[in-house]
Amino acid sequence: MQQSAFIARCPYEIGDKVNITFYDGVAVIGGPITASTAEVVITDILAVHSCKRQQVTFMYEINNTKVLHLVEWEAVKHGK
């Protein structure tokens, strides 16, 4: 079994209100505001670690929907 560890800092906390926009089924936080942008509340956060790529991707549950939305790591990493 391969051992792997990571250190990641999530830019958001549970309870934060953020503007979220969906592009082709991918949720982007902090992007440009468009007609499909909505203010949501983050109700859960998962950190998904890829052993192969050695990167961390955050997934957010919004508005207690029990559905997690993937937020692209590069967008979070570069503050987009």
GROMACS .gro file of C-alpha atoms in nm:
model
   80
    1MET     CA    1   0.000   0.000   0.000
    2GLN     CA    2   0.126   0.343  -0.093
    3GLN     CA    3   0.144   0.604   0.181
    4SER     CA    4   0.063   0.961   0.095
    5ALA     CA    5   0.009   1.279   0.292
    6PHE     CA    6  -0.093   1.631   0.206
    7ILE     CA    7  -0.123   1.978   0.350
    8ALA     CA    8  -0.393   2.197   0.202
    9ARG     CA    9  -0.560   2.518   0.304
   10CYS     CA   10  -0.922   2.562   0.210
   11PRO     CA   11  -1.003   2.925   0.140
   12TYR     CA   12  -1.355   2.885   0.281
   13GLU     CA   13  -1.519   2.766   0.601
   14ILE     CA   14  -1.853   2.599   0.668
   15GLY     CA   15  -2.116   2.870   0.689
   16ASP     CA   16  -1.945   3.106   0.443
   17LYS     CA   17  -2.172   3.273   0.188
   18VAL     CA   18  -2.015   3.279  -0.158
   19ASN     CA   19  -2.115   3.355  -0.516
   20ILE     CA   20  -2.106   3.039  -0.729
   21THR     CA   21  -2.139   3.003  -1.106
   22PHE     CA   22  -2.185   2.679  -1.300
   23TYR     CA   23  -1.997   2.633  -1.627
   24ASP     CA   24  -2.071   2.307  -1.813
   25GLY     CA   25  -2.165   2.132  -1.488
   26VAL     CA   26  -1.858   2.254  -1.294
   27ALA     CA   27  -1.909   2.498  -1.010
   28VAL     CA   28  -1.668   2.790  -0.990
   29ILE     CA   29  -1.644   3.009  -0.684
   30GLY     CA   30  -1.528   3.366  -0.715
   31GLY     CA   31  -1.554   3.379  -1.094
   32PRO     CA   32  -1.713   3.655  -1.296
   33ILE     CA   33  -2.073   3.729  -1.201
   34THR     CA   34  -2.317   3.625  -1.473
   35ALA     CA   35  -2.690   3.557  -1.497
   36SER     CA   36  -2.627   3.203  -1.366
   37THR     CA   37  -2.442   3.322  -1.053
   38ALA     CA   38  -2.613   3.267  -0.717
   39GLU     CA   39  -2.521   3.332  -0.354
   40VAL     CA   40  -2.501   3.004  -0.162
   41VAL     CA   41  -2.399   2.885   0.186
   42ILE     CA   42  -2.123   2.624   0.221
   43THR     CA   43  -2.257   2.349   0.448
   44ASP     CA   44  -1.979   2.086   0.414
   45ILE     CA   45  -1.626   2.065   0.271
   46LEU     CA   46  -1.431   1.761   0.149
   47ALA     CA   47  -1.062   1.762   0.055
   48VAL     CA   48  -0.992   1.503  -0.216
   49HIS     CA   49  -0.623   1.411  -0.253
   50SER     CA   50  -0.488   1.260  -0.575
   51CYS     CA   51  -0.188   1.037  -0.507
   52LYS     CA   52  -0.090   1.025  -0.874
   53ARG     CA   53  -0.107   1.400  -0.937
   54GLN     CA   54  -0.012   1.505  -0.583
   55GLN     CA   55  -0.283   1.768  -0.573
   56VAL     CA   56  -0.582   1.844  -0.355
   57THR     CA   57  -0.927   1.932  -0.487
   58PHE     CA   58  -1.202   2.069  -0.266
   59MET     CA   59  -1.563   1.964  -0.297
   60TYR     CA   60  -1.838   2.170  -0.136
   61GLU     CA   61  -2.190   2.088  -0.028
   62ILE     CA   62  -2.404   2.397  -0.073
   63ASN     CA   63  -2.733   2.488   0.094
   64ASN     CA   64  -2.766   2.143   0.264
   65THR     CA   65  -2.848   1.980  -0.071
   66LYS     CA   66  -2.652   1.660   0.006
   67VAL     CA   67  -2.489   1.707  -0.335
   68LEU     CA   68  -2.118   1.789  -0.350
   69HIS     CA   69  -1.987   2.021  -0.619
   70LEU     CA   70  -1.633   2.002  -0.749
   71VAL     CA   71  -1.445   2.329  -0.757
   72GLU     CA   72  -1.144   2.329  -0.985
   73TRP     CA   73  -0.816   2.338  -0.789
   74GLU     CA   74  -0.644   2.580  -1.025
   75ALA     CA   75  -0.928   2.830  -0.982
   76VAL     CA   76  -0.896   2.811  -0.602
   77LYS     CA   77  -0.515   2.805  -0.609
   78HIS     CA   78  -0.490   3.119  -0.823
   79GLY     CA   79  -0.780   3.300  -0.657
   80LYS     CA   80  -0.995   3.303  -0.969
   0.00000   0.00000   0.00000
